[in-house]
């Protein structure tokens, strides 16, 4: 099942699912209480108005009296003022609830995303995350803030109106009361269908959001490959499918809501017919009939509003399922409770008691297979890497070069055996203890929006400007800065798009150097840099890597000849290991790769 379909699949309104929001609503009990009290008062006032009308017709107009008119007017005006105050009160509380609850729910998702393993991001489309944190969360917070208040008022007003009608004349109230079970049957029939189609709409919305993201971030690639027409066709298919699903959901709602209104209209007609006959016979006073008519017609709005709110709550459950599925996603790599208690977690690290990391790494009978795979890609692997060793990992594209590094960095964990850091199983330490000592330069560099200075300083936020300059000089990133008008204050743009790939790589390399890590990982970090710049980096890194354990995932074999140990990977298996010289002397797979690449580079130069 694709990650975007990992959701709940209830077929009807599930109160148990909604309980998942309670921890986020708990801080706002006072707002909920304010909304409830204000709507109770508002509903009681609305129920009282027809009774005022009945009194005016029967006791004042009918009898031709004016002696109580002043008191009546003052009382009525007081109710109007009180009603206005209650509306202002619950509106303010609803606004606070919507804004604060939405903020908390988005922040909870963002914090949870920081805890998830890298494997989750490898398998999860960006559109999936954006749709949940923005669209779905916005719908939920708006519904909680306002529709709950509307529902409270509607239910209380209908209940108060029914009670008033029963007290005035229970026979005349009977046709209206008969509508209730009919409404229940209609809701039970329509709600599963509305929920199913709205769930489909939310899924398609994620895919459309992802398509937008890919279309924007991949605009240059699309233009160079001239695939605009194909992209447009794919996007049109998505939007057409969402249109069809939206029409199906709208049709169901378009039938459901009018049926509710029709039932209310029939009940009102029966009240008018029966009430008119009773009034003609002198059994019912005109003021009472007028009050009944006000109650019956006044129920149109609440019935319609309740029906719409129920329909929206049903459809909103699809959004709620998606948000909670994200919040309940478990990271594949987690620190044990006792490790967290001893060393802290990513948001509350206990750095003062962390042991110093030297960088000695041991693979002890390590086996590994991916979560979605059954076969081991590494089986019973043993290797000791002393602190300060430079290890190069080579092999053809897709051979599995990154798997060993991901295991060493604890981005993955062994499915068998142990990985020891400084002689201790790294599962006995917090992830942050290891990750805070890593310097990782990726093949595809990523810069954050901001200046060059800010991007380099991400390596160590408390670093002084001189330290940033020194890190840039160490990897020749200062040559990039010198060409820019604003120097280190130059904005790099979203994702660093204002710089070339090679320039971004130099900035990301300087960022890693500034962090002064004990373990360096260079994941084909020079593959996007021209030969001249690559030579500058090689000279700088030769000195920088001394005393640090380093992993070089290399495509150009000429860049790793000075490595202390070279691991040759083929089809996920380490087939050879040794120094550059010894591997060439063995005349095995490494020699074949090296001579093939050497010939290709010579042909290009020629």
Coordinates of C-alpha atoms in Angstrom, one line a residue:
X1 CA 0.0 0.0 0.0
X2 CA 1.4 3.4 -0.9
X3 CA 2.2 5.6 2.0
X4 CA -0.5 8.1 1.0
X5 CA -3.1 5.5 1.5
X6 CA -2.1 4.5 5.0
X7 CA -5.2 5.8 6.6
X8 CA -8.2 4.6 8.7
X9 CA -11.0 3.1 6.7
X10 CA -14.1 3.5 8.9
X11 CA -17.3 3.6 6.9
X12 CA -19.3 5.8 9.2
X13 CA -18.9 8.5 11.8
X14 CA -16.4 7.3 14.3
X15 CA -16.5 9.1 17.7
X16 CA -13.4 7.1 18.8
X17 CA -11.4 8.7 16.0
X18 CA -12.5 12.2 17.1
X19 CA -11.2 11.5 20.6
X20 CA -7.7 11.7 19.1
X21 CA -8.1 15.5 19.0
X22 CA -8.8 15.7 22.8
X23 CA -5.2 16.2 23.9
X24 CA -5.0 19.2 21.5
X25 CA -8.3 20.7 22.7
X26 CA -7.7 20.2 26.4
X27 CA -5.9 23.6 26.8
X28 CA -8.9 25.4 25.5
X29 CA -11.6 24.2 28.0
X30 CA -12.4 27.7 28.9
X31 CA -13.1 28.7 25.3
X32 CA -15.3 25.6 24.9
X33 CA -17.2 26.5 28.1
X34 CA -17.6 30.1 26.9
X35 CA -18.9 28.9 23.5
X36 CA -21.3 26.4 25.2
X37 CA -22.7 28.9 27.8
X38 CA -23.1 31.7 25.2
X39 CA -24.9 29.4 22.8
X40 CA -27.2 28.1 25.6
X41 CA -28.2 31.7 26.4
X42 CA -28.6 32.5 22.8
X43 CA -30.8 29.5 22.1
X44 CA -33.0 30.2 25.2
X45 CA -33.4 33.8 24.1
X46 CA -34.4 32.7 20.6
X47 CA -36.9 30.2 22.1
X48 CA -38.4 33.0 24.3
X49 CA -39.1 35.4 21.4
X50 CA -42.2 33.5 20.1
X51 CA -43.5 33.4 23.6
X52 CA -43.2 37.2 23.8
X53 CA -45.1 37.3 20.4
X54 CA -47.8 35.0 21.8
X55 CA -48.2 37.3 24.9
X56 CA -48.4 40.4 22.8
X57 CA -51.1 39.0 20.5
X58 CA -53.3 37.3 23.1
X59 CA -52.8 39.6 26.1
X60 CA -52.2 43.1 24.6
X61 CA -53.5 43.3 21.0
X62 CA -56.3 40.8 21.5
X63 CA -57.6 42.5 24.6
X64 CA -56.8 46.0 23.4
X65 CA -54.6 46.7 26.4
X66 CA -51.6 49.2 26.5
X67 CA -50.9 49.3 30.3
X68 CA -48.2 46.6 30.0
X69 CA -46.7 47.8 26.7
X70 CA -43.8 49.7 28.3
X71 CA -42.7 46.8 30.5
X72 CA -43.0 44.5 27.5
X73 CA -40.9 46.7 25.3
X74 CA -38.1 47.1 27.9
X75 CA -38.0 43.3 28.5
X76 CA -37.9 42.6 24.7
X77 CA -35.1 45.2 24.2
X78 CA -33.1 43.7 27.1
X79 CA -33.3 40.3 25.5
X80 CA -32.1 41.7 22.2
X81 CA -29.1 43.3 23.9
X82 CA -28.3 40.2 25.8
X83 CA -28.5 38.1 22.6
X84 CA -26.1 40.5 20.9
X85 CA -23.6 40.2 23.8
X86 CA -23.8 36.4 23.7
X87 CA -23.1 36.4 19.9
X88 CA -20.1 38.6 20.4
X89 CA -18.9 36.4 23.2
X90 CA -19.0 33.1 21.4
X91 CA -17.6 34.7 18.2
X92 CA -14.5 35.8 20.1
X93 CA -14.2 32.4 21.8
X94 CA -14.6 30.6 18.4
X95 CA -12.0 32.7 16.7
X96 CA -9.5 32.1 19.5
X97 CA -10.2 28.4 19.4
X98 CA -9.8 28.2 15.6
X99 CA -6.6 30.1 15.5
X100 CA -4.9 28.5 18.6
X101 CA -6.1 25.0 18.0
X102 CA -5.0 25.2 14.3
X103 CA -1.6 26.5 15.4
X104 CA -1.1 23.7 18.0
X105 CA -2.2 21.0 15.6
X106 CA 0.2 22.2 12.9
X107 CA 3.0 22.6 15.3
X108 CA 2.4 19.0 16.6
X109 CA 2.7 17.7 13.1
X110 CA 5.8 19.6 12.4
X111 CA 7.4 18.5 15.7
X112 CA 6.4 14.9 14.9
X113 CA 7.9 15.1 11.5
X114 CA 11.3 16.0 13.1
X115 CA 11.1 12.7 15.0
X116 CA 10.4 10.5 12.0
X117 CA 13.2 8.5 10.4
X118 CA 14.8 9.5 7.1
X119 CA 13.2 6.4 5.5
X120 CA 9.8 8.0 6.0
X121 CA 10.7 11.0 3.9
X122 CA 12.2 8.7 1.2
X123 CA 8.8 7.0 0.8
X124 CA 6.4 10.0 1.4
X125 CA 5.4 12.5 -1.3
X126 CA 5.8 16.1 -0.4
X127 CA 2.2 16.7 -1.4
X128 CA 1.1 14.2 1.2
X129 CA 2.7 16.3 4.0
X130 CA 1.7 19.7 2.7
X131 CA -2.0 18.7 2.3
X132 CA -2.1 17.4 5.9
X133 CA -0.3 20.2 7.6
X134 CA -2.1 22.9 5.7
X135 CA -5.3 22.0 4.0
X136 CA -6.6 19.2 6.3
X137 CA -5.6 21.0 9.5
X138 CA -7.2 24.2 8.3
X139 CA -10.5 22.5 7.6
X140 CA -10.4 20.8 11.0
X141 CA -9.6 23.9 13.0
X142 CA -12.3 25.9 11.2
X143 CA -14.9 23.2 11.8
X144 CA -14.0 22.9 15.5
X145 CA -14.0 26.6 16.0
X146 CA -17.3 27.5 14.3
X147 CA -19.3 24.5 13.3
X148 CA -19.3 23.1 16.8
X149 CA -20.8 26.4 18.0
X150 CA -23.4 26.3 15.3
X151 CA -24.3 22.7 16.1
X152 CA -24.7 23.5 19.8
X153 CA -27.0 26.4 19.1
X154 CA -29.0 24.4 16.5
X155 CA -29.6 21.4 18.8
X156 CA -30.4 23.5 21.8
X157 CA -32.8 25.7 19.8
X158 CA -34.6 22.8 18.3
X159 CA -34.8 21.1 21.7
X160 CA -36.1 24.3 23.4
X161 CA -38.6 24.8 20.6
X162 CA -40.0 21.3 20.8
X163 CA -40.4 21.6 24.6
X164 CA -42.2 25.0 24.2
X165 CA -44.5 23.5 21.5
X166 CA -45.3 20.5 23.7
X167 CA -46.2 22.7 26.7
X168 CA -48.4 24.9 24.5
X169 CA -50.2 22.1 22.7
X170 CA -48.7 18.6 22.5
X171 CA -51.1 17.5 19.7
X172 CA -50.0 20.3 17.5
X173 CA -46.4 19.5 18.3
X174 CA -46.7 15.9 17.3
X175 CA -46.2 16.3 13.5
X176 CA -43.0 18.2 14.1
X177 CA -41.7 15.6 16.5
X178 CA -42.3 12.8 13.9
X179 CA -39.6 14.4 11.7
X180 CA -36.8 13.4 14.1
X181 CA -36.7 9.6 13.3
X182 CA -36.9 10.4 9.6
X183 CA -33.9 12.7 9.9
X184 CA -32.0 9.9 11.7
X185 CA -32.8 7.4 8.9
X186 CA -31.7 9.8 6.2
X187 CA -28.4 10.6 8.0
X188 CA -27.7 6.9 8.5
X189 CA -28.2 6.2 4.8
X190 CA -26.2 9.2 3.4
X191 CA -23.3 9.6 5.8
X192 CA -21.2 6.5 4.7
X193 CA -21.5 7.5 1.1
X194 CA -20.6 11.2 1.7
X195 CA -17.7 10.1 3.8
X196 CA -16.3 7.7 1.2
X197 CA -16.3 10.3 -1.6
X198 CA -14.9 13.0 0.6
X199 CA -12.1 10.6 1.6
X200 CA -11.4 10.1 -2.1
X201 CA -11.3 13.9 -2.6
X202 CA -8.8 14.4 0.1
X203 CA -6.5 11.7 -1.4
X204 CA -6.7 13.3 -4.8
X205 CA -6.0 16.7 -3.2
X206 CA -2.7 15.3 -1.8
X207 CA -1.7 14.1 -5.3
X208 CA -2.6 17.4 -6.9
X209 CA -0.6 19.3 -4.2
X210 CA 2.4 17.0 -5.0
X211 CA 2.0 17.5 -8.7
X212 CA 2.0 21.3 -8.1
X213 CA 5.2 20.9 -6.1
X214 CA 6.9 18.8 -8.7
X215 CA 5.8 21.1 -11.5
X216 CA 7.3 24.1 -9.7
X217 CA 10.5 22.6 -8.4
X218 CA 11.1 20.6 -11.6
X219 CA 10.3 23.5 -14.0
X220 CA 13.8 23.6 -15.5
X221 CA 13.9 19.9 -16.1
X222 CA 10.4 19.9 -17.7
X223 CA 11.4 22.7 -20.1
X224 CA 14.7 21.1 -21.1
X225 CA 13.0 17.7 -21.7
X226 CA 10.0 19.4 -23.4
X227 CA 7.5 17.4 -21.4
X228 CA 5.1 20.3 -20.7
X229 CA 2.3 18.7 -22.7
X230 CA 2.7 15.3 -20.9
X231 CA 2.8 17.1 -17.5
X232 CA -0.4 19.0 -18.4
X233 CA -2.1 15.8 -19.5
X234 CA -1.2 14.1 -16.2
X235 CA -2.3 17.1 -14.2
X236 CA -5.6 17.3 -16.1
X237 CA -6.3 13.6 -15.4
X238 CA -5.8 14.3 -11.7
X239 CA -8.0 17.3 -11.7
X240 CA -10.7 15.6 -13.8
X241 CA -10.8 12.7 -11.4
X242 CA -11.1 15.1 -8.4
X243 CA -13.9 16.9 -10.3
X244 CA -15.8 13.7 -10.8
X245 CA -15.4 12.8 -7.1
X246 CA -16.4 16.3 -6.0
X247 CA -19.5 16.1 -8.2
X248 CA -20.5 12.7 -6.7
X249 CA -20.0 14.1 -3.1
X250 CA -21.9 17.3 -4.0
X251 CA -24.8 15.3 -5.5
X252 CA -25.2 13.3 -2.4
X253 CA -25.2 16.5 -0.3
X254 CA -27.5 18.1 -2.7
X255 CA -30.0 15.3 -2.2
X256 CA -29.4 14.9 1.6
X257 CA -29.9 18.5 2.6
X258 CA -33.1 19.2 0.6
X259 CA -34.7 16.0 1.9
X260 CA -34.0 17.3 5.4
X261 CA -35.7 20.6 4.5
X262 CA -38.6 18.8 2.8
X263 CA -39.3 16.9 6.0
X264 CA -39.3 20.2 7.9
X265 CA -41.6 21.8 5.3
X266 CA -44.1 19.0 5.5
X267 CA -44.1 19.2 9.3
X268 CA -44.7 23.0 9.2
X269 CA -47.6 22.5 6.7
X270 CA -49.3 20.0 9.0
X271 CA -48.9 22.4 11.9
X272 CA -50.6 25.2 9.9
X273 CA -53.4 23.0 8.7
X274 CA -54.2 21.5 12.1
X275 CA -53.6 24.8 14.0
X276 CA -55.9 26.7 11.6
X277 CA -58.7 24.2 12.2
X278 CA -58.2 24.4 16.0
X279 CA -58.2 28.2 15.9
X280 CA -61.4 28.3 13.9
X281 CA -63.1 26.0 16.4
X282 CA -62.0 28.3 19.2
X283 CA -59.8 25.6 20.8
X284 CA -56.6 27.4 20.1
X285 CA -55.8 31.1 20.6
X286 CA -54.4 33.1 17.7
X287 CA -51.3 34.1 19.7
X288 CA -50.5 30.4 20.4
X289 CA -51.0 29.5 16.7
X290 CA -48.7 32.5 15.8
X291 CA -46.0 31.2 18.2
X292 CA -46.4 27.7 16.8
X293 CA -45.9 29.0 13.3
X294 CA -42.8 31.0 14.4
X295 CA -41.4 27.8 16.0
X296 CA -42.1 25.6 13.0
X297 CA -40.7 28.1 10.4
X298 CA -37.8 28.9 12.8
X299 CA -36.8 25.3 12.7
X300 CA -36.0 25.5 9.0
X301 CA -32.7 27.2 9.6
X302 CA -31.5 25.0 12.5
X303 CA -32.6 21.8 10.7
X304 CA -30.7 22.9 7.6
X305 CA -27.7 24.0 9.6
X306 CA -27.6 20.8 11.6
X307 CA -27.9 18.7 8.4
X308 CA -25.1 20.7 6.8
X309 CA -22.9 20.5 9.9
X310 CA -23.5 16.7 10.1
X311 CA -22.6 16.4 6.4
X312 CA -19.5 18.5 6.9
X313 CA -18.5 16.5 10.0
X314 CA -18.9 13.3 8.0
X315 CA -16.7 14.6 5.2
X316 CA -14.2 16.2 7.7
X317 CA -13.6 12.7 9.1
X318 CA -11.5 12.0 6.0
X319 CA -9.3 14.9 6.8
X320 CA -9.1 13.9 10.5
X321 CA -8.1 10.4 9.5
X322 CA -5.2 11.8 7.4
X323 CA -3.9 14.1 10.1
X324 CA -4.1 11.5 12.8
X325 CA -2.4 8.9 10.6
X326 CA 0.5 11.3 10.3
X327 CA 0.6 12.0 14.0
X328 CA 0.5 8.3 14.8
X329 CA 3.2 7.4 12.3
X330 CA 5.9 5.6 14.3
X331 CA 9.6 6.4 13.5
X332 CA 11.4 3.2 12.3
X333 CA 14.4 4.2 14.4
X334 CA 13.6 5.1 18.0
X335 CA 15.7 5.4 21.2
X336 CA 14.6 3.2 24.0
X337 CA 13.0 4.8 27.0
X338 CA 16.0 4.2 29.3
X339 CA 18.3 5.8 26.7
X340 CA 16.0 8.8 26.5
X341 CA 15.9 9.0 30.3
X342 CA 19.7 8.9 30.4
X343 CA 20.7 11.1 27.4
X344 CA 17.6 13.0 26.5
X345 CA 15.8 13.2 23.1
X346 CA 16.2 15.4 20.0
X347 CA 14.3 18.3 21.7
X348 CA 15.6 17.9 25.2
X349 CA 19.2 16.6 24.9
X350 CA 21.3 16.2 28.0
X351 CA 24.6 17.2 26.3
X352 CA 26.5 17.8 29.5
X353 CA 26.6 14.0 30.2
X354 CA 27.2 12.8 26.7
X355 CA 30.5 10.9 26.4
X356 CA 32.9 12.3 23.9
X357 CA 32.7 10.7 20.5
X358 CA 36.1 9.6 19.0
X359 CA 34.9 7.9 15.8
X360 CA 35.9 4.3 16.2
X361 CA 33.3 2.2 14.3
X362 CA 32.9 -1.6 14.3
X363 CA 30.4 -3.6 12.2
X364 CA 29.9 -6.8 14.2
X365 CA 28.2 -9.6 12.3
X366 CA 25.9 -7.0 10.7
X367 CA 23.0 -8.1 8.5
X368 CA 20.4 -5.7 7.0
X369 CA 17.4 -5.8 4.8
X370 CA 15.0 -3.0 4.0
X371 CA 11.6 -2.9 5.7
X372 CA 9.8 -3.7 2.4
X373 CA 12.4 -6.4 1.4
X374 CA 12.8 -10.0 2.5
X375 CA 16.4 -10.6 1.4
X376 CA 19.5 -9.2 3.2
X377 CA 21.4 -6.6 1.2
X378 CA 24.2 -7.0 3.8
X379 CA 24.8 -10.4 5.4
X380 CA 27.0 -11.1 8.4
X381 CA 29.3 -8.3 7.7
X382 CA 32.3 -7.6 9.9
X383 CA 34.6 -4.6 9.8
X384 CA 36.6 -2.5 12.2
X385 CA 37.3 1.2 11.3
X386 CA 39.7 2.8 13.8
X387 CA 39.1 6.5 14.6
X388 CA 40.6 8.8 12.1
X389 CA 40.4 6.3 9.2
X390 CA 39.3 7.4 5.8
X391 CA 37.0 4.8 4.2
X392 CA 36.1 5.0 0.5
X393 CA 33.1 3.1 -0.8
X394 CA 33.0 2.5 -4.6
X395 CA 30.8 0.7 -7.0
X396 CA 28.5 1.2 -9.9
X397 CA 25.3 3.2 -9.6
X398 CA 22.7 1.3 -7.5
X399 CA 25.2 -1.1 -6.1
X400 CA 24.3 -0.2 -2.5
X401 CA 27.2 2.1 -1.6
X402 CA 25.0 4.3 0.7
X403 CA 23.6 1.4 2.8
X404 CA 26.8 0.9 4.8
X405 CA 27.1 4.6 5.5
X406 CA 23.4 4.8 6.5
X407 CA 24.0 2.0 8.9
X408 CA 27.1 3.6 10.3
X409 CA 25.3 6.9 10.8
X410 CA 22.2 5.1 12.3
X411 CA 19.9 6.4 9.6
X412 CA 19.1 2.6 9.4
X413 CA 19.7 0.0 12.1
X414 CA 20.9 -3.5 11.5
X415 CA 18.3 -6.3 11.4
X416 CA 21.0 -8.5 12.7
X417 CA 24.3 -8.0 14.6
X418 CA 25.5 -4.7 16.1
X419 CA 27.2 -1.4 15.1
X420 CA 29.6 -0.2 17.8
X421 CA 30.7 3.4 18.1
X422 CA 33.8 3.7 20.4
X423 CA 33.1 0.1 21.5
X424 CA 29.5 0.6 22.5
X425 CA 26.4 -0.5 20.6
X426 CA 25.1 2.8 19.3
X427 CA 21.5 1.8 20.3
X428 CA 22.8 2.4 23.9
X429 CA 23.2 6.1 23.1
X430 CA 20.8 8.7 21.8
X431 CA 20.5 9.3 18.1
X432 CA 21.3 12.9 18.6
X433 CA 24.6 12.0 20.3
X434 CA 25.8 10.4 17.1
X435 CA 24.1 12.8 14.6
X436 CA 25.4 15.9 16.3
X437 CA 29.0 14.6 15.5
X438 CA 28.3 13.9 11.8
X439 CA 29.3 16.1 8.9
X440 CA 27.3 15.1 5.9
X441 CA 27.7 16.6 2.4
X442 CA 25.2 15.2 0.0
X443 CA 25.5 14.6 -3.8
X444 CA 22.5 16.9 -4.3
X445 CA 23.2 20.0 -2.1
X446 CA 20.4 21.7 -0.3
X447 CA 20.5 25.3 0.9
X448 CA 17.9 27.0 3.1
X449 CA 16.4 30.3 2.2
X450 CA 18.6 33.1 3.5
X451 CA 22.1 34.4 3.1
X452 CA 25.3 32.6 2.4
X453 CA 26.5 33.5 5.9
X454 CA 23.3 32.0 7.5
X455 CA 23.6 28.8 5.4
X456 CA 27.2 28.2 6.4
X457 CA 26.4 29.0 10.1
X458 CA 23.8 26.3 10.2
X459 CA 26.8 24.0 10.8
X460 CA 27.2 25.6 14.2
X461 CA 24.8 28.3 15.1
X462 CA 27.0 29.9 17.7
X463 CA 30.0 30.3 15.4
X464 CA 31.5 33.7 15.1
X465 CA 31.8 35.4 11.7
X466 CA 35.6 34.8 11.5
X467 CA 34.9 31.0 12.0
X468 CA 32.4 31.1 9.1
X469 CA 35.0 32.9 6.9
X470 CA 37.7 30.3 7.9
X471 CA 35.4 27.4 7.0
X472 CA 34.6 28.9 3.6
X473 CA 38.3 29.5 2.9
X474 CA 39.1 25.9 3.9
X475 CA 37.0 24.5 1.0
X476 CA 37.5 27.5 -1.4
X477 CA 33.9 28.6 -0.9
X478 CA 35.3 32.1 -0.5
X479 CA 35.9 32.1 -4.3
X480 CA 32.2 31.9 -4.8
X481 CA 31.5 34.7 -2.3
X482 CA 34.1 37.0 -3.9
X483 CA 32.2 37.0 -7.2
X484 CA 28.9 38.1 -5.6
X485 CA 28.0 41.8 -5.1
X486 CA 26.8 41.4 -1.5
X487 CA 29.3 38.7 -0.6
X488 CA 28.3 36.7 2.5
X489 CA 25.0 38.7 2.7
X490 CA 23.8 37.4 -0.7
X491 CA 20.4 35.7 -0.6
X492 CA 20.7 32.2 -2.1
X493 CA 17.0 31.9 -3.0
X494 CA 14.7 29.0 -2.3
X495 CA 16.7 25.8 -2.2
X496 CA 19.8 27.9 -3.2
X497 CA 18.4 28.3 -6.8
X498 CA 20.3 31.6 -7.3
X499 CA 23.6 29.6 -7.2
X500 CA 25.0 27.0 -9.5
X501 CA 25.1 23.4 -8.4
X502 CA 28.8 23.5 -7.9
X503 CA 28.6 26.8 -5.9
X504 CA 25.9 25.3 -3.7
X505 CA 28.1 22.2 -3.1
X506 CA 30.9 24.4 -1.9
X507 CA 28.6 26.3 0.5
X508 CA 27.3 23.0 1.9
X509 CA 30.9 21.7 2.3
X510 CA 31.8 24.8 4.2
X511 CA 28.8 24.2 6.5
X512 CA 29.9 20.7 7.3
X513 CA 33.5 21.9 8.0
X514 CA 32.2 24.5 10.4
X515 CA 30.4 21.9 12.4
X516 CA 33.8 20.3 13.2
X517 CA 32.4 16.8 13.2
X518 CA 34.2 13.6 14.4
X519 CA 32.7 11.6 11.4
X520 CA 32.6 13.0 7.9
X521 CA 30.5 11.6 5.1
X522 CA 31.0 12.9 1.6
X523 CA 28.3 11.3 -0.6
X524 CA 29.7 11.8 -4.1
X525 CA 30.1 15.4 -2.9
X526 CA 32.4 16.4 -5.8
X527 CA 30.4 14.9 -8.6
X528 CA 28.7 18.3 -9.4
X529 CA 31.9 20.3 -9.3
X530 CA 34.3 21.1 -12.1
X531 CA 37.7 19.5 -12.1
X532 CA 39.6 22.6 -11.0
X533 CA 37.3 23.2 -8.1
X534 CA 37.5 19.5 -7.2
X535 CA 41.3 19.7 -6.9
X536 CA 41.0 22.7 -4.6
X537 CA 38.6 20.8 -2.4
X538 CA 40.8 17.7 -2.4
X539 CA 43.8 19.7 -1.1
X540 CA 41.7 21.3 1.6
X541 CA 40.0 18.1 2.7
X542 CA 43.3 16.1 2.9
X543 CA 44.1 18.2 5.9
X544 CA 40.6 18.5 7.3
X545 CA 40.0 14.8 7.3
X546 CA 43.0 14.1 9.5
X547 CA 42.0 12.8 12.8
X548 CA 38.4 12.2 11.8
X549 CA 36.7 9.1 10.7
X550 CA 35.5 9.7 7.1
X551 CA 33.4 7.9 4.6
X552 CA 33.8 8.9 0.9
X553 CA 31.1 7.6 -1.4
X554 CA 32.8 8.2 -4.7
X555 CA 31.9 8.1 -8.3
X556 CA 35.3 9.4 -9.6
X557 CA 37.7 6.8 -8.4
X558 CA 40.6 9.2 -8.9
X559 CA 39.4 11.1 -5.8
X560 CA 39.8 8.3 -3.4
X561 CA 43.3 6.9 -4.1
X562 CA 44.7 8.2 -0.8
X563 CA 41.9 6.5 1.3
X564 CA 43.1 4.3 4.1
X565 CA 40.5 1.6 3.1
X566 CA 38.5 1.1 0.0
X567 CA 35.3 -1.0 0.1
X568 CA 34.2 -2.3 -3.3
X569 CA 30.4 -2.9 -3.5
X570 CA 28.6 -4.9 -6.1
X571 CA 24.9 -5.9 -6.0
X572 CA 24.7 -4.9 -2.3
X573 CA 27.7 -7.1 -1.3
X574 CA 31.3 -6.0 -0.5
X575 CA 33.3 -8.0 -2.9
X576 CA 36.8 -6.5 -2.3
X577 CA 38.4 -4.3 0.3
X578 CA 41.9 -2.8 0.7
X579 CA 44.0 0.2 -0.3
X580 CA 44.1 1.6 -3.8
X581 CA 47.4 -0.1 -4.5
X582 CA 46.5 -3.5 -3.1
X583 CA 43.2 -3.6 -5.0
X584 CA 44.9 -2.8 -8.3
X585 CA 47.4 -5.5 -7.7
X586 CA 44.6 -8.0 -7.1
X587 CA 43.4 -7.4 -10.7
X588 CA 39.8 -7.9 -9.6
X589 CA 36.5 -5.9 -9.9
X590 CA 38.1 -2.6 -8.6
X591 CA 40.8 -2.7 -11.2
X592 CA 38.2 -3.2 -13.9
X593 CA 36.2 -0.2 -12.7
X594 CA 39.3 1.9 -12.4
X595 CA 40.7 1.2 -15.8
X596 CA 37.3 1.6 -17.4
X597 CA 36.7 5.0 -15.8
X598 CA 40.3 6.1 -16.6
X599 CA 39.8 5.2 -20.2
X600 CA 36.5 7.1 -20.3
X601 CA 38.1 10.2 -18.8
X602 CA 41.0 10.1 -21.2
X603 CA 38.6 9.8 -24.1
X604 CA 36.7 12.9 -22.9
X605 CA 39.9 14.9 -22.6
X606 CA 41.1 13.8 -26.0

